[in-house]
GROMACS .gro file of N, CA and C in nm:
model
  246
    1UNK      N    1  -1.463 -21.071   6.980
    1UNK     CA    2  -1.336 -21.007   6.968
    1UNK      C    3  -1.255 -21.084   6.866
    2UNK      N    4  -1.200 -21.013   6.768
    2UNK     CA    5  -1.120 -21.077   6.664
    2UNK      C    6  -0.984 -21.010   6.660
    3UNK      N    7  -0.880 -21.087   6.679
    3UNK     CA    8  -0.744 -21.036   6.670
    3UNK      C    9  -0.694 -21.060   6.528
    4UNK      N   10  -0.664 -20.954   6.455
    4UNK     CA   11  -0.622 -20.968   6.317
    4UNK      C   12  -0.471 -20.955   6.298
    5UNK      N   13  -0.402 -20.903   6.397
    5UNK     CA   14  -0.257 -20.891   6.389
    5UNK      C   15  -0.198 -20.931   6.523
    6UNK      N   16  -0.090 -21.007   6.521
    6UNK     CA   17  -0.026 -21.047   6.646
    6UNK      C   18   0.120 -21.079   6.624
    7UNK      N   19   0.191 -21.089   6.730
    7UNK     CA   20   0.332 -21.126   6.727
    7UNK      C   21   0.366 -21.191   6.861
    8UNK      N   22   0.466 -21.272   6.863
    8UNK     CA   23   0.510 -21.335   6.987
    8UNK      C   24   0.654 -21.296   7.015
    9UNK      N   25   0.689 -21.296   7.143
    9UNK     CA   26   0.826 -21.261   7.182
    9UNK      C   27   0.917 -21.383   7.184
   10UNK      N   28   0.858 -21.500   7.177
   10UNK     CA   29   0.935 -21.624   7.175
   10UNK      C   30   0.853 -21.731   7.105
   11UNK      N   31   0.920 -21.826   7.046
   11UNK     CA   32   0.848 -21.934   6.977
   11UNK      C   33   0.808 -22.047   7.070
   12UNK      N   34   0.844 -22.041   7.196
   12UNK     CA   35   0.808 -22.144   7.293
   12UNK      C   36   0.665 -22.118   7.340
   13UNK      N   37   0.576 -22.212   7.314
   13UNK     CA   38   0.432 -22.189   7.330
   13UNK      C   39   0.391 -22.147   7.470
   14UNK      N   40   0.436 -22.214   7.574
   14UNK     CA   41   0.387 -22.180   7.709
   14UNK      C   42   0.442 -22.048   7.758
   15UNK      N   43   0.561 -22.008   7.712
   15UNK     CA   44   0.612 -21.877   7.747
   15UNK      C   45   0.532 -21.768   7.676
   16UNK      N   46   0.492 -21.794   7.552
   16UNK     CA   47   0.407 -21.699   7.479
   16UNK      C   48   0.272 -21.683   7.547
   17UNK      N   49   0.215 -21.792   7.599
   17UNK     CA   50   0.088 -21.782   7.671
   17UNK      C   51   0.105 -21.699   7.798
   18UNK      N   52   0.218 -21.712   7.865
   18UNK     CA   53   0.244 -21.631   7.983
   18UNK      C   54   0.254 -21.484   7.946
   19UNK      N   55   0.313 -21.454   7.830
   19UNK     CA   56   0.322 -21.315   7.784
   19UNK      C   57   0.182 -21.259   7.759
   20UNK      N   58   0.097 -21.336   7.693
   20UNK     CA   59  -0.040 -21.293   7.667
   20UNK      C   60  -0.117 -21.274   7.797
   21UNK      N   61  -0.103 -21.367   7.888
   21UNK     CA   62  -0.178 -21.362   8.013
   21UNK      C   63  -0.137 -21.245   8.102
   22UNK      N   64  -0.007 -21.216   8.106
   22UNK     CA   65   0.042 -21.113   8.197
   22UNK      C   66   0.060 -20.977   8.132
   23UNK      N   67   0.065 -20.975   7.998
   23UNK     CA   68   0.091 -20.849   7.928
   23UNK      C   69   0.236 -20.805   7.939
   24UNK      N   70   0.323 -20.898   7.972
   24UNK     CA   71   0.464 -20.865   7.992
   24UNK      C   72   0.554 -20.944   7.897
   25UNK      N   73   0.670 -20.888   7.868
   25UNK     CA   74   0.773 -20.958   7.792
   25UNK      C   75   0.826 -21.072   7.878
   26UNK      N   76   0.870 -21.180   7.814
   26UNK     CA   77   0.912 -21.297   7.893
   26UNK      C   78   1.030 -21.268   7.985
   27UNK      N   79   1.114 -21.172   7.951
   27UNK     CA   80   1.226 -21.137   8.039
   27UNK      C   81   1.176 -21.072   8.167
   28UNK      N   82   1.058 -21.011   8.162
   28UNK     CA   83   1.004 -20.945   8.281
   28UNK      C   84   0.925 -21.042   8.370
   29UNK      N   85   0.836 -21.123   8.311
   29UNK     CA   86   0.757 -21.214   8.395
   29UNK      C   87   0.836 -21.336   8.438
   30UNK      N   88   0.946 -21.366   8.372
   30UNK     CA   89   1.041 -21.470   8.410
   30UNK      C   90   0.982 -21.609   8.422
   31UNK      N   91   0.880 -21.638   8.344
   31UNK     CA   92   0.825 -21.774   8.341
   31UNK      C   93   0.906 -21.854   8.239
   32UNK      N   94   1.026 -21.885   8.276
   32UNK     CA   95   1.111 -21.965   8.188
   32UNK      C   96   1.137 -22.103   8.245
   33UNK      N   97   1.090 -22.125   8.366
   33UNK     CA   98   1.108 -22.253   8.432
   33UNK      C   99   0.970 -22.320   8.443
   34UNK      N  100   0.947 -22.422   8.366
   34UNK     CA  101   0.815 -22.487   8.361
   34UNK      C  102   0.770 -22.540   8.497
   35UNK      N  103   0.861 -22.576   8.583
   35UNK     CA  104   0.823 -22.629   8.714
   35UNK      C  105   0.781 -22.518   8.811
   36UNK      N  106   0.797 -22.390   8.772
   36UNK     CA  107   0.759 -22.278   8.858
   36UNK      C  108   0.683 -22.174   8.776
   37UNK      N  109   0.559 -22.203   8.737
   37UNK     CA  110   0.481 -22.112   8.650
   37UNK      C  111   0.419 -21.997   8.729
   38UNK      N  112   0.500 -21.904   8.772
   38UNK     CA  113   0.458 -21.797   8.863
   38UNK      C  114   0.333 -21.721   8.819
   39UNK      N  115   0.325 -21.660   8.700
   39UNK     CA  116   0.210 -21.577   8.669
   39UNK      C  117   0.077 -21.652   8.667
   40UNK      N  118   0.079 -21.780   8.635
   40UNK     CA  119  -0.047 -21.852   8.617
   40UNK      C  120  -0.114 -21.895   8.746
   41UNK      N  121  -0.041 -21.906   8.852
   41UNK     CA  122  -0.104 -21.952   8.975
   41UNK      C  123  -0.092 -21.852   9.090
   42UNK      N  124   0.027 -21.806   9.116
   42UNK     CA  125   0.047 -21.714   9.227
   42UNK      C  126  -0.022 -21.579   9.203
   43UNK      N  127  -0.021 -21.534   9.078
   43UNK     CA  128  -0.079 -21.405   9.044
   43UNK      C  129  -0.195 -21.418   8.945
   44UNK      N  130  -0.270 -21.527   8.954
   44UNK     CA  131  -0.375 -21.553   8.856
   44UNK      C  132  -0.475 -21.438   8.846
   45UNK      N  133  -0.514 -21.378   8.957
   45UNK     CA  134  -0.615 -21.271   8.955
   45UNK      C  135  -0.572 -21.150   8.875
   46UNK      N  136  -0.444 -21.138   8.844
   46UNK     CA  137  -0.392 -21.024   8.768
   46UNK      C  138  -0.377 -21.054   8.620
   47UNK      N  139  -0.410 -21.174   8.576
   47UNK     CA  140  -0.393 -21.210   8.435
   47UNK      C  141  -0.509 -21.160   8.351
   48UNK      N  142  -0.484 -21.149   8.221
   48UNK     CA  143  -0.589 -21.109   8.127
   48UNK      C  144  -0.707 -21.205   8.134
   49UNK      N  145  -0.679 -21.334   8.143
   49UNK     CA  146  -0.786 -21.435   8.148
   49UNK      C  147  -0.878 -21.414   8.268
   50UNK      N  148  -0.820 -21.391   8.385
   50UNK     CA  149  -0.899 -21.369   8.506
   50UNK      C  150  -0.978 -21.239   8.499
   51UNK      N  151  -0.917 -21.134   8.447
   51UNK     CA  152  -0.986 -21.004   8.436
   51UNK      C  153  -1.107 -21.014   8.343
   52UNK      N  154  -1.092 -21.084   8.231
   52UNK     CA  155  -1.205 -21.102   8.139
   52UNK      C  156  -1.318 -21.179   8.206
   53UNK      N  157  -1.284 -21.290   8.272
   53UNK     CA  158  -1.386 -21.372   8.338
   53UNK      C  159  -1.454 -21.293   8.450
   54UNK      N  160  -1.378 -21.218   8.529
   54UNK     CA  161  -1.435 -21.138   8.638
   54UNK      C  162  -1.529 -21.028   8.590
   55UNK      N  163  -1.512 -20.987   8.464
   55UNK     CA  164  -1.596 -20.882   8.409
   55UNK      C  165  -1.708 -20.935   8.320
   56UNK      N  166  -1.742 -21.062   8.339
   56UNK     CA  167  -1.859 -21.119   8.274
   56UNK      C  168  -1.837 -21.187   8.141
   57UNK      N  169  -1.713 -21.194   8.093
   57UNK     CA  170  -1.685 -21.264   7.967
   57UNK      C  171  -1.679 -21.414   7.992
   58UNK      N  172  -1.723 -21.491   7.897
   58UNK     CA  173  -1.709 -21.636   7.902
   58UNK      C  174  -1.570 -21.667   7.849
   59UNK      N  175  -1.490 -21.736   7.928
   59UNK     CA  176  -1.353 -21.767   7.888
   59UNK      C  177  -1.338 -21.916   7.869
   60UNK      N  178  -1.238 -21.955   7.796
   60UNK     CA  179  -1.215 -22.097   7.773
   60UNK      C  180  -1.072 -22.127   7.737
   61UNK      N  181  -1.033 -22.249   7.762
   61UNK     CA  182  -0.900 -22.296   7.727
   61UNK      C  183  -0.916 -22.436   7.671
   62UNK      N  184  -0.873 -22.453   7.547
   62UNK     CA  185  -0.879 -22.583   7.482
   62UNK      C  186  -0.740 -22.614   7.428
   63UNK      N  187  -0.688 -22.730   7.460
   63UNK     CA  188  -0.558 -22.770   7.410
   63UNK      C  189  -0.460 -22.802   7.519
   64UNK      N  190  -0.333 -22.796   7.481
   64UNK     CA  191  -0.226 -22.833   7.574
   64UNK      C  192  -0.202 -22.718   7.673
   65UNK      N  193  -0.200 -22.751   7.800
   65UNK     CA  194  -0.176 -22.652   7.906
   65UNK      C  195  -0.055 -22.699   7.984
   66UNK      N  196   0.057 -22.634   7.966
   66UNK     CA  197   0.179 -22.679   8.033
   66UNK      C  198   0.209 -22.611   8.165
   67UNK      N  199   0.181 -22.484   8.183
   67UNK     CA  200   0.229 -22.418   8.305
   67UNK      C  201   0.149 -22.456   8.429
   68UNK      N  202   0.185 -22.564   8.491
   68UNK     CA  203   0.118 -22.607   8.614
   68UNK      C  204  -0.013 -22.679   8.587
   69UNK      N  205  -0.085 -22.706   8.692
   69UNK     CA  206  -0.209 -22.781   8.683
   69UNK      C  207  -0.328 -22.687   8.664
   70UNK      N  208  -0.419 -22.725   8.576
   70UNK     CA  209  -0.541 -22.646   8.555
   70UNK      C  210  -0.629 -22.655   8.680
   71UNK      N  211  -0.694 -22.548   8.713
   71UNK     CA  212  -0.786 -22.542   8.827
   71UNK      C  213  -0.926 -22.511   8.775
   72UNK      N  214  -1.030 -22.567   8.834
   72UNK     CA  215  -1.167 -22.547   8.784
   72UNK      C  216  -1.210 -22.400   8.778
   73UNK      N  217  -1.158 -22.315   8.863
   73UNK     CA  218  -1.198 -22.175   8.867
   73UNK      C  219  -1.126 -22.087   8.766
   74UNK      N  220  -1.030 -22.141   8.692
   74UNK     CA  221  -0.951 -22.059   8.601
   74UNK      C  222  -1.028 -22.008   8.479
   75UNK      N  223  -1.106 -22.092   8.418
   75UNK     CA  224  -1.181 -22.057   8.296
   75UNK      C  225  -1.325 -22.103   8.310
   76UNK      N  226  -1.412 -22.044   8.229
   76UNK     CA  227  -1.551 -22.087   8.227
   76UNK      C  228  -1.563 -22.227   8.170
   77UNK      N  229  -1.484 -22.255   8.067
   77UNK     CA  230  -1.485 -22.386   8.000
   77UNK      C  231  -1.340 -22.430   7.979
   78UNK      N  232  -1.313 -22.558   8.003
   78UNK     CA  233  -1.178 -22.609   7.987
   78UNK      C  234  -1.181 -22.749   7.925
   79UNK      N  235  -1.084 -22.775   7.839
   79UNK     CA  236  -1.060 -22.908   7.786
   79UNK      C  237  -0.912 -22.914   7.753
   80UNK      N  238  -0.835 -22.973   7.840
   80UNK     CA  239  -0.690 -22.971   7.820
   80UNK      C  240  -0.630 -23.110   7.827
   81UNK      N  241  -0.510 -23.118   7.779
   81UNK     CA  242  -0.432 -23.240   7.788
   81UNK      C  243  -0.287 -23.198   7.808
   82UNK      N  244  -0.204 -23.293   7.850
   82UNK     CA  245  -0.063 -23.260   7.870
   82UNK      C  246   0.025 -23.341   7.778
   0.00000   0.00000   0.00000
């Protein structure tokens, strides 16, 4: 899969990741408080990342992960730092 065009709703990286994961504008998913990353943990099964992995895609996350703590079941492959 190759994404050739994209845009973000905010320049803040972890809020943009929440938008990608949930498919929602940041005003709707309300992940503006880093200490309470709602979409990434409470509703993980509804995110784009989880849906891809559940349907047989190999998923991965490499780089800085700010919204909460990474869990082994989140991605097929992970390498993160804070």
